[in-house]
Amino acid sequence: MVDTDDPRVVAAAWSRLAEPADPAAGHLVRALGADAALAWVLDAAAGPDVAERAIRRLHGARPGLPDELAPARLLRAVSRWAPRTRGLDPRRELRSLDLLGGTLLLPGDPRWPRALDDLGVLAPHCLWVRGEPDLGGASAGSVALVGARACTEYGRHVAAELAHGLASRGVTVVSGGAYGIDAAAHRAALAGRGTTVAYLAGGIDRLYPAGNADLLRGVLDAGGAVVGEVPPGSVPSRVRFLLRNRLIAATARATVVVEAAWRSGALSTAARAAELLRPVGAVPGPVTSMASSGCHRLLRDGAAVCVTDVDEVAELALPVGDGLPDGGSGDRARGGTASGAGTPDGLDGVGRRLFDALPLRRAADVASIARTAGLALDETRGALGLLELAGFAVQEAGSWRRASSGNR
Amino acid sequence: MVDTDDPRVVAAAWSRLAEPADPAAGHLVRALGADAALAWVLDAAAGPDVAERAIRRLHGARPGLPDELAPARLLRAVSRWAPRTRGLDPRRELRSLDLLGGTLLLPGDPRWPRALDDLGVLAPHCLWVRGEPDLGGASAGSVALVGARACTEYGRHVAAELAHGLASRGVTVVSGGAYGIDAAAHRAALAGRGTTVAYLAGGIDRLYPAGNADLLRGVLDAGGAVVGEVPPGSVPSRVRFLLRNRLIAATARATVVVEAAWRSGALSTAARAAELLRPVGAVPGPVTSMASSGCHRLLRDGAAVCVTDVDEVAELALPVGDGLPDGGSGDRARGGTASGAGTPDGLDGVGRRLFDALPLRRAADVASIARTAGLALDETRGALGLLELAGFAVQEAGSWRRASSGNR
């Protein structure tokens, strides 16, 4: 039997029972709590009659459940989950994870990327992580670089330039571990001695695709992470690839599509990022290249900002908000902001706290700035890189201070 | 003496006296009429004392003249014009024009491109035209293709593709006759057996630059035109190049920047077009190419729409207006419009009249459609090409009918 008192077991069970982004699972967990919801499903899964009675009882006891849990829908959901309740053994998967030296992250863990909470009921039940388990800071100083598997030499080159530039400034490069643009981004982030995180569509026991296994081991060795939301042993299906994209879009501060054909999966990552109000960038390319046609589509539709170098990517990831007197980003000149005094009025939470914590004259080391700002070390490192790229911070022999307005 | 009773002489005199887009000249002509304004200037130009008295008398007789004609400004203007009144002989320049077989177009002439009127007081006093003098229709079915002289093979290729595609559908290709993108656009328009118009910065007696003289003669031979706003014999100066760009921006229905470096003059054409509320497109290119950086700048700033092929350029030039229920261009899918019934609600004047004049079933020839629509033949031909590109019109063996909604 499954021990519904152990939160790790419960979360692992949910990640096995329900496909990623199953809204019924998300709503049931939200309504009852993960443990009670699991116990209820394990009971209801005994058979159609049992399920119908359980649903009636549930609706009787809990009036006002959301539409997504209406009896007919919930019945269909239980019938989806029921086959997987047979032989369900989360402890076996947790043992696999231990053997891999991995970590199960639950929502609420300080290392949990809080940016995932923006997914609401579609957030993952847990994250299966190999490598560095602290993903909490990555959302502050991270950029997703995504694109086509069938990329061109041009796309590979630009992905590498951007990833190297971001990584060497301490910005985490997030991608999907696939061939093509993803691989170029991970590889160049490693070359830039930076941190990179790969979100896989299947179980993290299998470093997929096989041709990238060495690269992904390199990601782990370099202090990065390989992350999945389905348990070890799960295969990466087409729909899981698409749903995995929402994790990339949500955890990264900005998503940049480097190269994508007209119907590339990378466009779905861009669409998810836009839905989550994350900035989206697209790298232009030759109009004669079909591999750039998806990027041009995003630009034509106004769904993405045109980005051509690492500074522009950083500007995207560290946005100056709408509160500026002259109407925001359209007025910003290259490498500057509308604010002449060098006060980054529109910086968001982390950026603002960090900027306030930066010494004006004598540079301080990252640990002392992190303490002052009350931020995690990783988070501080990544966000400092973005502040530097945007011209708000200056690095001097490894220590940091505020940029004087003359430097901007 | 200059005969201020002959409107051709008066206009030719103004185009010699005042530099292009001289606001004082434009305001003076607007306030007094071109002939009286010229007579006044010829008197006032006798010397500083005479000028000051003339200005006092003028302000006494005409209270409420605009600020641009305030005494101090008008005095400076007269001192700019005075040196050129000596030896002023417009008839000599008109004779040069006759020898070239050219035409002097005046505002109000039915062949005058009325789109120039949007320039207000900065409109040219006249146009010196070699080749086809009827420029009146060009504004309906014309697109400006502009870009860097120092272009790449890629830019040349894209300019040629776009120009050929537009020209072969009867859309006039407007450009500046320069090396690089301009030349590629004119050349490919000729290859597409289309009409192309070159606006020069200097006098049209000299087909400048010399290396493009054969090309520009080809433009004339193919029924196109070479146009200037300064008289024969005038040299193309840097400032005249920049001011010439406003004529391209104003007369074309849309302006597309094919390739432009970060500080290319082509960006000024784009800026003028945007000020005139003409649609602006930019062709993306490799981010590794400095020759595309100006285009990417326009895209980043939201100053231009990303265009990648001739269909997208046509969509730009034949815009569907703001009156659509779902908020306009952002919602338009590739190759269609928001209007399912195939009714182009947002078509502007010429496009709308032409669409209404198109037979539903049996195709009609251009002349009959032009008669029905009450439009000039050239105008009709160009606009039909744009309607075809946008999917509103169908050509059958040289005759035209409305596209059935099924074709769109």
mmCIF file with all atom_site columns, N, CA and C in Angstrom, chain B residues 16-77:
data_model
loop_
_atom_site.group_PDB
_atom_site.id
_atom_site.type_symbol
_atom_site.label_atom_id
_atom_site.label_alt_id
_atom_site.label_comp_id
_atom_site.label_asym_id
_atom_site.label_entity_id
_atom_site.label_seq_id
_atom_site.pdbx_PDB_ins_code
_atom_site.Cartn_x
_atom_site.Cartn_y
_atom_site.Cartn_z
_atom_site.occupancy
_atom_site.B_iso_or_equiv
_atom_site.pdbx_formal_charge
_atom_site.auth_seq_id
_atom_site.auth_comp_id
_atom_site.auth_asym_id
_atom_site.auth_atom_id
_atom_site.pdbx_PDB_model_num
ATOM 1   N N  . ARG B 1 16 ? 15.050 76.222 -57.239 1.00 0.00 ? 16 ARG B N  1
ATOM 2   C CA . ARG B 1 16 ? 16.442 76.649 -57.287 1.00 0.00 ? 16 ARG B CA 1
ATOM 3   C C  . ARG B 1 16 ? 16.803 77.480 -56.057 1.00 0.00 ? 16 ARG B C  1
ATOM 4   N N  . LEU B 1 17 ? 15.913 78.372 -55.649 1.00 0.00 ? 17 LEU B N  1
ATOM 5   C CA . LEU B 1 17 ? 16.224 79.304 -54.554 1.00 0.00 ? 17 LEU B CA 1
ATOM 6   C C  . LEU B 1 17 ? 16.336 78.610 -53.211 1.00 0.00 ? 17 LEU B C  1
ATOM 7   N N  . ALA B 1 18 ? 15.357 77.768 -52.917 1.00 0.00 ? 18 ALA B N  1
ATOM 8   C CA . ALA B 1 18 ? 15.274 77.185 -51.569 1.00 0.00 ? 18 ALA B CA 1
ATOM 9   C C  . ALA B 1 18 ? 15.752 75.745 -51.608 1.00 0.00 ? 18 ALA B C  1
ATOM 10  N N  . GLU B 1 19 ? 16.508 75.366 -50.568 1.00 0.00 ? 19 GLU B N  1
ATOM 11  C CA . GLU B 1 19 ? 16.879 73.958 -50.439 1.00 0.00 ? 19 GLU B CA 1
ATOM 12  C C  . GLU B 1 19 ? 15.616 73.123 -50.194 1.00 0.00 ? 19 GLU B C  1
ATOM 13  N N  . PRO B 1 20 ? 15.652 71.854 -50.534 1.00 0.00 ? 20 PRO B N  1
ATOM 14  C CA . PRO B 1 20 ? 14.488 70.997 -50.268 1.00 0.00 ? 20 PRO B CA 1
ATOM 15  C C  . PRO B 1 20 ? 14.047 71.100 -48.800 1.00 0.00 ? 20 PRO B C  1
ATOM 16  N N  . ALA B 1 21 ? 12.734 71.114 -48.611 1.00 0.00 ? 21 ALA B N  1
ATOM 17  C CA . ALA B 1 21 ? 12.141 71.097 -47.265 1.00 0.00 ? 21 ALA B CA 1
ATOM 18  C C  . ALA B 1 21 ? 12.515 72.315 -46.434 1.00 0.00 ? 21 ALA B C  1
ATOM 19  N N  . ASP B 1 22 ? 12.751 73.439 -47.083 1.00 0.00 ? 22 ASP B N  1
ATOM 20  C CA . ASP B 1 22 ? 12.983 74.683 -46.347 1.00 0.00 ? 22 ASP B CA 1
ATOM 21  C C  . ASP B 1 22 ? 11.618 75.151 -45.823 1.00 0.00 ? 22 ASP B C  1
ATOM 22  N N  . PRO B 1 23 ? 11.422 75.149 -44.502 1.00 0.00 ? 23 PRO B N  1
ATOM 23  C CA . PRO B 1 23 ? 10.075 75.446 -43.993 1.00 0.00 ? 23 PRO B CA 1
ATOM 24  C C  . PRO B 1 23 ? 9.648  76.889 -44.241 1.00 0.00 ? 23 PRO B C  1
ATOM 25  N N  . ALA B 1 24 ? 10.604 77.819 -44.247 1.00 0.00 ? 24 ALA B N  1
ATOM 26  C CA . ALA B 1 24 ? 10.231 79.218 -44.489 1.00 0.00 ? 24 ALA B CA 1
ATOM 27  C C  . ALA B 1 24 ? 9.686  79.370 -45.905 1.00 0.00 ? 24 ALA B C  1
ATOM 28  N N  . ALA B 1 25 ? 10.345 78.714 -46.873 1.00 0.00 ? 25 ALA B N  1
ATOM 29  C CA . ALA B 1 25 ? 9.868  78.791 -48.255 1.00 0.00 ? 25 ALA B CA 1
ATOM 30  C C  . ALA B 1 25 ? 8.460  78.201 -48.349 1.00 0.00 ? 25 ALA B C  1
ATOM 31  N N  . GLY B 1 26 ? 8.274  77.037 -47.719 1.00 0.00 ? 26 GLY B N  1
ATOM 32  C CA . GLY B 1 26 ? 6.960  76.393 -47.772 1.00 0.00 ? 26 GLY B CA 1
ATOM 33  C C  . GLY B 1 26 ? 5.878  77.262 -47.169 1.00 0.00 ? 26 GLY B C  1
ATOM 34  N N  . HIS B 1 27 ? 6.182  77.887 -46.031 1.00 0.00 ? 27 HIS B N  1
ATOM 35  C CA . HIS B 1 27 ? 5.173  78.724 -45.374 1.00 0.00 ? 27 HIS B CA 1
ATOM 36  C C  . HIS B 1 27 ? 4.893  79.991 -46.163 1.00 0.00 ? 27 HIS B C  1
ATOM 37  N N  . LEU B 1 28 ? 5.951  80.560 -46.739 1.00 0.00 ? 28 LEU B N  1
ATOM 38  C CA . LEU B 1 28 ? 5.760  81.797 -47.504 1.00 0.00 ? 28 LEU B CA 1
ATOM 39  C C  . LEU B 1 28 ? 4.889  81.535 -48.739 1.00 0.00 ? 28 LEU B C  1
ATOM 40  N N  . VAL B 1 29 ? 5.173  80.417 -49.418 1.00 0.00 ? 29 VAL B N  1
ATOM 41  C CA . VAL B 1 29 ? 4.384  80.047 -50.598 1.00 0.00 ? 29 VAL B CA 1
ATOM 42  C C  . VAL B 1 29 ? 2.935  79.772 -50.198 1.00 0.00 ? 29 VAL B C  1
ATOM 43  N N  . ARG B 1 30 ? 2.779  79.103 -49.052 1.00 0.00 ? 30 ARG B N  1
ATOM 44  C CA . ARG B 1 30 ? 1.417  78.810 -48.601 1.00 0.00 ? 30 ARG B CA 1
ATOM 45  C C  . ARG B 1 30 ? 0.661  80.098 -48.272 1.00 0.00 ? 30 ARG B C  1
ATOM 46  N N  . ALA B 1 31 ? 1.385  81.063 -47.647 1.00 0.00 ? 31 ALA B N  1
ATOM 47  C CA . ALA B 1 31 ? 0.717  82.285 -47.194 1.00 0.00 ? 31 ALA B CA 1
ATOM 48  C C  . ALA B 1 31 ? 0.383  83.222 -48.354 1.00 0.00 ? 31 ALA B C  1
ATOM 49  N N  . LEU B 1 32 ? 1.302  83.353 -49.313 1.00 0.00 ? 32 LEU B N  1
ATOM 50  C CA . LEU B 1 32 ? 1.134  84.370 -50.366 1.00 0.00 ? 32 LEU B CA 1
ATOM 51  C C  . LEU B 1 32 ? 0.788  83.786 -51.722 1.00 0.00 ? 32 LEU B C  1
ATOM 52  N N  . GLY B 1 33 ? 0.986  82.477 -51.879 1.00 0.00 ? 33 GLY B N  1
ATOM 53  C CA . GLY B 1 33 ? 0.957  81.886 -53.216 1.00 0.00 ? 33 GLY B CA 1
ATOM 54  C C  . GLY B 1 33 ? 2.362  81.909 -53.771 1.00 0.00 ? 33 GLY B C  1
ATOM 55  N N  . ALA B 1 34 ? 2.669  80.912 -54.611 1.00 0.00 ? 34 ALA B N  1
ATOM 56  C CA . ALA B 1 34 ? 4.047  80.764 -55.091 1.00 0.00 ? 34 ALA B CA 1
ATOM 57  C C  . ALA B 1 34 ? 4.511  81.998 -55.860 1.00 0.00 ? 34 ALA B C  1
ATOM 58  N N  . ASP B 1 35 ? 3.617  82.585 -56.698 1.00 0.00 ? 35 ASP B N  1
ATOM 59  C CA . ASP B 1 35 ? 4.049  83.701 -57.541 1.00 0.00 ? 35 ASP B CA 1
ATOM 60  C C  . ASP B 1 35 ? 4.292  84.968 -56.725 1.00 0.00 ? 35 ASP B C  1
ATOM 61  N N  . ALA B 1 36 ? 3.333  85.338 -55.864 1.00 0.00 ? 36 ALA B N  1
ATOM 62  C CA . ALA B 1 36 ? 3.511  86.545 -55.062 1.00 0.00 ? 36 ALA B CA 1
ATOM 63  C C  . ALA B 1 36 ? 4.680  86.373 -54.093 1.00 0.00 ? 36 ALA B C  1
ATOM 64  N N  . ALA B 1 37 ? 4.837  85.167 -53.559 1.00 0.00 ? 37 ALA B N  1
ATOM 65  C CA . ALA B 1 37 ? 5.949  84.914 -52.643 1.00 0.00 ? 37 ALA B CA 1
ATOM 66  C C  . ALA B 1 37 ? 7.269  85.104 -53.370 1.00 0.00 ? 37 ALA B C  1
ATOM 67  N N  . LEU B 1 38 ? 7.342  84.611 -54.595 1.00 0.00 ? 38 LEU B N  1
ATOM 68  C CA . LEU B 1 38 ? 8.589  84.756 -55.363 1.00 0.00 ? 38 LEU B CA 1
ATOM 69  C C  . LEU B 1 38 ? 8.866  86.234 -55.657 1.00 0.00 ? 38 LEU B C  1
ATOM 70  N N  . ALA B 1 39 ? 7.819  86.959 -56.101 1.00 0.00 ? 39 ALA B N  1
ATOM 71  C CA . ALA B 1 39 ? 7.999  88.382 -56.399 1.00 0.00 ? 39 ALA B CA 1
ATOM 72  C C  . ALA B 1 39 ? 8.488  89.120 -55.153 1.00 0.00 ? 39 ALA B C  1
ATOM 73  N N  . TRP B 1 40 ? 7.916  88.772 -53.999 1.00 0.00 ? 40 TRP B N  1
ATOM 74  C CA . TRP B 1 40 ? 8.331  89.405 -52.745 1.00 0.00 ? 40 TRP B CA 1
ATOM 75  C C  . TRP B 1 40 ? 9.796  89.115 -52.459 1.00 0.00 ? 40 TRP B C  1
ATOM 76  N N  . VAL B 1 41 ? 10.208 87.869 -52.611 1.00 0.00 ? 41 VAL B N  1
ATOM 77  C CA . VAL B 1 41 ? 11.597 87.497 -52.328 1.00 0.00 ? 41 VAL B CA 1
ATOM 78  C C  . VAL B 1 41 ? 12.543 88.212 -53.283 1.00 0.00 ? 41 VAL B C  1
ATOM 79  N N  . LEU B 1 42 ? 12.177 88.285 -54.553 1.00 0.00 ? 42 LEU B N  1
ATOM 80  C CA . LEU B 1 42 ? 13.065 88.925 -55.529 1.00 0.00 ? 42 LEU B CA 1
ATOM 81  C C  . LEU B 1 42 ? 13.280 90.396 -55.179 1.00 0.00 ? 42 LEU B C  1
ATOM 82  N N  . ASP B 1 43 ? 12.235 91.053 -54.647 1.00 0.00 ? 43 ASP B N  1
ATOM 83  C CA . ASP B 1 43 ? 12.393 92.424 -54.163 1.00 0.00 ? 43 ASP B CA 1
ATOM 84  C C  . ASP B 1 43 ? 13.267 92.483 -52.917 1.00 0.00 ? 43 ASP B C  1
ATOM 85  N N  . ALA B 1 44 ? 12.897 91.628 -51.939 1.00 0.00 ? 44 ALA B N  1
ATOM 86  C CA . ALA B 1 44 ? 13.545 91.695 -50.623 1.00 0.00 ? 44 ALA B CA 1
ATOM 87  C C  . ALA B 1 44 ? 15.030 91.352 -50.706 1.00 0.00 ? 44 ALA B C  1
ATOM 88  N N  . ALA B 1 45 ? 15.411 90.593 -51.743 1.00 0.00 ? 45 ALA B N  1
ATOM 89  C CA . ALA B 1 45 ? 16.777 90.083 -51.814 1.00 0.00 ? 45 ALA B CA 1
ATOM 90  C C  . ALA B 1 45 ? 17.800 91.145 -52.195 1.00 0.00 ? 45 ALA B C  1
ATOM 91  N N  . ALA B 1 46 ? 17.348 92.410 -52.424 1.00 0.00 ? 46 ALA B N  1
ATOM 92  C CA . ALA B 1 46 ? 18.260 93.448 -52.904 1.00 0.00 ? 46 ALA B CA 1
ATOM 93  C C  . ALA B 1 46 ? 19.327 93.823 -51.879 1.00 0.00 ? 46 ALA B C  1
ATOM 94  N N  . GLY B 1 47 ? 19.059 93.585 -50.598 1.00 0.00 ? 47 GLY B N  1
ATOM 95  C CA . GLY B 1 47 ? 20.043 93.916 -49.568 1.00 0.00 ? 47 GLY B CA 1
ATOM 96  C C  . GLY B 1 47 ? 19.405 93.825 -48.195 1.00 0.00 ? 47 GLY B C  1
ATOM 97  N N  . PRO B 1 48 ? 20.219 93.806 -47.117 1.00 0.00 ? 48 PRO B N  1
ATOM 98  C CA . PRO B 1 48 ? 19.677 93.616 -45.764 1.00 0.00 ? 48 PRO B CA 1
ATOM 99  C C  . PRO B 1 48 ? 18.657 94.675 -45.376 1.00 0.00 ? 48 PRO B C  1
ATOM 100 N N  . ASP B 1 49 ? 18.928 95.943 -45.693 1.00 0.00 ? 49 ASP B N  1
ATOM 101 C CA . ASP B 1 49 ? 17.986 97.000 -45.313 1.00 0.00 ? 49 ASP B CA 1
ATOM 102 C C  . ASP B 1 49 ? 16.667 96.834 -46.053 1.00 0.00 ? 49 ASP B C  1
ATOM 103 N N  . VAL B 1 50 ? 16.787 96.570 -47.343 1.00 0.00 ? 50 VAL B N  1
ATOM 104 C CA . VAL B 1 50 ? 15.589 96.340 -48.150 1.00 0.00 ? 50 VAL B CA 1
ATOM 105 C C  . VAL B 1 50 ? 14.791 95.172 -47.569 1.00 0.00 ? 50 VAL B C  1
ATOM 106 N N  . ALA B 1 51 ? 15.502 94.104 -47.210 1.00 0.00 ? 51 ALA B N  1
ATOM 107 C CA . ALA B 1 51 ? 14.838 92.911 -46.683 1.00 0.00 ? 51 ALA B CA 1
ATOM 108 C C  . ALA B 1 51 ? 14.090 93.241 -45.402 1.00 0.00 ? 51 ALA B C  1
ATOM 109 N N  . GLU B 1 52 ? 14.753 93.997 -44.490 1.00 0.00 ? 52 GLU B N  1
ATOM 110 C CA . GLU B 1 52 ? 14.093 94.313 -43.222 1.00 0.00 ? 52 GLU B CA 1
ATOM 111 C C  . GLU B 1 52 ? 12.837 95.138 -43.451 1.00 0.00 ? 52 GLU B C  1
ATOM 112 N N  . ARG B 1 53 ? 12.925 96.118 -44.386 1.00 0.00 ? 53 ARG B N  1
ATOM 113 C CA . ARG B 1 53 ? 11.730 96.922 -44.681 1.00 0.00 ? 53 ARG B CA 1
ATOM 114 C C  . ARG B 1 53 ? 10.637 96.062 -45.285 1.00 0.00 ? 53 ARG B C  1
ATOM 115 N N  . ALA B 1 54 ? 11.038 95.172 -46.202 1.00 0.00 ? 54 ALA B N  1
ATOM 116 C CA . ALA B 1 54 ? 10.054 94.307 -46.856 1.00 0.00 ? 54 ALA B CA 1
ATOM 117 C C  . ALA B 1 54 ? 9.356  93.408 -45.826 1.00 0.00 ? 54 ALA B C  1
ATOM 118 N N  . ILE B 1 55 ? 10.127 92.924 -44.865 1.00 0.00 ? 55 ILE B N  1
ATOM 119 C CA . ILE B 1 55 ? 9.557  92.046 -43.838 1.00 0.00 ? 55 ILE B CA 1
ATOM 120 C C  . ILE B 1 55 ? 8.588  92.827 -42.953 1.00 0.00 ? 55 ILE B C  1
ATOM 121 N N  . ARG B 1 56 ? 9.001  94.064 -42.611 1.00 0.00 ? 56 ARG B N  1
ATOM 122 C CA . ARG B 1 56 ? 8.090  94.895 -41.782 1.00 0.00 ? 56 ARG B CA 1
ATOM 123 C C  . ARG B 1 56 ? 6.790  95.141 -42.525 1.00 0.00 ? 56 ARG B C  1
ATOM 124 N N  . ARG B 1 57 ? 6.918  95.499 -43.806 1.00 0.00 ? 57 ARG B N  1
ATOM 125 C CA . ARG B 1 57 ? 5.703  95.761 -44.609 1.00 0.00 ? 57 ARG B CA 1
ATOM 126 C C  . ARG B 1 57 ? 4.831  94.506 -44.681 1.00 0.00 ? 57 ARG B C  1
ATOM 127 N N  . LEU B 1 58 ? 5.494  93.354 -44.918 1.00 0.00 ? 58 LEU B N  1
ATOM 128 C CA . LEU B 1 58 ? 4.741  92.100 -45.042 1.00 0.00 ? 58 LEU B CA 1
ATOM 129 C C  . LEU B 1 58 ? 3.964  91.800 -43.760 1.00 0.00 ? 58 LEU B C  1
ATOM 130 N N  . HIS B 1 59 ? 4.628  91.943 -42.601 1.00 0.00 ? 59 HIS B N  1
ATOM 131 C CA . HIS B 1 59 ? 3.958  91.645 -41.330 1.00 0.00 ? 59 HIS B CA 1
ATOM 132 C C  . HIS B 1 59 ? 2.887  92.679 -41.029 1.00 0.00 ? 59 HIS B C  1
ATOM 133 N N  . GLY B 1 60 ? 3.120  93.930 -41.527 1.00 0.00 ? 60 GLY B N  1
ATOM 134 C CA . GLY B 1 60 ? 2.078  94.948 -41.346 1.00 0.00 ? 60 GLY B CA 1
ATOM 135 C C  . GLY B 1 60 ? 0.835  94.593 -42.148 1.00 0.00 ? 60 GLY B C  1
ATOM 136 N N  . ALA B 1 61 ? 1.051  94.171 -43.392 1.00 0.00 ? 61 ALA B N  1
ATOM 137 C CA . ALA B 1 61 ? -0.074 93.874 -44.286 1.00 0.00 ? 61 ALA B CA 1
ATOM 138 C C  . ALA B 1 61 ? -0.745 92.548 -43.942 1.00 0.00 ? 61 ALA B C  1
ATOM 139 N N  . ARG B 1 62 ? 0.039  91.598 -43.393 1.00 0.00 ? 62 ARG B N  1
ATOM 140 C CA . ARG B 1 62 ? -0.495 90.248 -43.150 1.00 0.00 ? 62 ARG B CA 1
ATOM 141 C C  . ARG B 1 62 ? -0.267 89.848 -41.692 1.00 0.00 ? 62 ARG B C  1
ATOM 142 N N  . PRO B 1 63 ? -1.066 90.422 -40.779 1.00 0.00 ? 63 PRO B N  1
ATOM 143 C CA . PRO B 1 63 ? -0.874 90.000 -39.389 1.00 0.00 ? 63 PRO B CA 1
ATOM 144 C C  . PRO B 1 63 ? -1.212 88.512 -39.252 1.00 0.00 ? 63 PRO B C  1
ATOM 145 N N  . GLY B 1 64 ? -0.617 87.856 -38.250 1.00 0.00 ? 64 GLY B N  1
ATOM 146 C CA . GLY B 1 64 ? -0.954 86.450 -37.993 1.00 0.00 ? 64 GLY B CA 1
ATOM 147 C C  . GLY B 1 64 ? -0.206 85.469 -38.868 1.00 0.00 ? 64 GLY B C  1
ATOM 148 N N  . LEU B 1 65 ? 0.937  85.889 -39.448 1.00 0.00 ? 65 LEU B N  1
ATOM 149 C CA . LEU B 1 65 ? 1.762  84.916 -40.182 1.00 0.00 ? 65 LEU B CA 1
ATOM 150 C C  . LEU B 1 65 ? 2.336  83.901 -39.187 1.00 0.00 ? 65 LEU B C  1
ATOM 151 N N  . PRO B 1 66 ? 2.593  82.694 -39.626 1.00 0.00 ? 66 PRO B N  1
ATOM 152 C CA . PRO B 1 66 ? 3.062  81.662 -38.674 1.00 0.00 ? 66 PRO B CA 1
ATOM 153 C C  . PRO B 1 66 ? 4.440  81.983 -38.119 1.00 0.00 ? 66 PRO B C  1
ATOM 154 N N  . ASP B 1 67 ? 4.780  81.356 -36.980 1.00 0.00 ? 67 ASP B N  1
ATOM 155 C CA . ASP B 1 67 ? 6.066  81.574 -36.312 1.00 0.00 ? 67 ASP B CA 1
ATOM 156 C C  . ASP B 1 67 ? 7.251  81.350 -37.239 1.00 0.00 ? 67 ASP B C  1
ATOM 157 N N  . GLU B 1 68 ? 7.099  80.408 -38.167 1.00 0.00 ? 68 GLU B N  1
ATOM 158 C CA . GLU B 1 68 ? 8.215  80.104 -39.077 1.00 0.00 ? 68 GLU B CA 1
ATOM 159 C C  . GLU B 1 68 ? 8.543  81.304 -39.954 1.00 0.00 ? 68 GLU B C  1
ATOM 160 N N  . LEU B 1 69 ? 7.607  82.283 -40.017 1.00 0.00 ? 69 LEU B N  1
ATOM 161 C CA . LEU B 1 69 ? 7.858  83.489 -40.815 1.00 0.00 ? 69 LEU B CA 1
ATOM 162 C C  . LEU B 1 69 ? 8.047  84.724 -39.935 1.00 0.00 ? 69 LEU B C  1
ATOM 163 N N  . ALA B 1 70 ? 8.335  84.490 -38.645 1.00 0.00 ? 70 ALA B N  1
ATOM 164 C CA . ALA B 1 70 ? 8.624  85.616 -37.750 1.00 0.00 ? 70 ALA B CA 1
ATOM 165 C C  . ALA B 1 70 ? 9.787  86.423 -38.339 1.00 0.00 ? 70 ALA B C  1
ATOM 166 N N  . PRO B 1 71 ? 9.811  87.758 -38.086 1.00 0.00 ? 71 PRO B N  1
ATOM 167 C CA . PRO B 1 71 ? 10.786 88.615 -38.771 1.00 0.00 ? 71 PRO B CA 1
ATOM 168 C C  . PRO B 1 71 ? 12.217 88.091 -38.773 1.00 0.00 ? 71 PRO B C  1
ATOM 169 N N  . ALA B 1 72 ? 12.721 87.663 -37.599 1.00 0.00 ? 72 ALA B N  1
ATOM 170 C CA . ALA B 1 72 ? 14.120 87.240 -37.548 1.00 0.00 ? 72 ALA B CA 1
ATOM 171 C C  . ALA B 1 72 ? 14.344 86.007 -38.429 1.00 0.00 ? 72 ALA B C  1
ATOM 172 N N  . ARG B 1 73 ? 13.381 85.076 -38.372 1.00 0.00 ? 73 ARG B N  1
ATOM 173 C CA . ARG B 1 73 ? 13.530 83.867 -39.184 1.00 0.00 ? 73 ARG B CA 1
ATOM 174 C C  . ARG B 1 73 ? 13.449 84.169 -40.675 1.00 0.00 ? 73 ARG B C  1
ATOM 175 N N  . LEU B 1 74 ? 12.526 85.051 -41.010 1.00 0.00 ? 74 LEU B N  1
ATOM 176 C CA . LEU B 1 74 ? 12.341 85.365 -42.424 1.00 0.00 ? 74 LEU B CA 1
ATOM 177 C C  . LEU B 1 74 ? 13.565 86.108 -42.961 1.00 0.00 ? 74 LEU B C  1
ATOM 178 N N  . LEU B 1 75 ? 14.181 86.920 -42.079 1.00 0.00 ? 75 LEU B N  1
ATOM 179 C CA . LEU B 1 75 ? 15.388 87.625 -42.500 1.00 0.00 ? 75 LEU B CA 1
ATOM 180 C C  . LEU B 1 75 ? 16.512 86.634 -42.803 1.00 0.00 ? 75 LEU B C  1
ATOM 181 N N  . ARG B 1 76 ? 16.645 85.636 -41.912 1.00 0.00 ? 76 ARG B N  1
ATOM 182 C CA . ARG B 1 76 ? 17.659 84.599 -42.173 1.00 0.00 ? 76 ARG B CA 1
ATOM 183 C C  . ARG B 1 76 ? 17.334 83.871 -43.470 1.00 0.00 ? 76 ARG B C  1
ATOM 184 N N  . ALA B 1 77 ? 16.056 83.586 -43.689 1.00 0.00 ? 77 ALA B N  1
ATOM 185 C CA . ALA B 1 77 ? 15.667 82.849 -44.900 1.00 0.00 ? 77 ALA B CA 1
ATOM 186 C C  . ALA B 1 77 ? 16.009 83.665 -46.147 1.00 0.00 ? 77 ALA B C  1
#
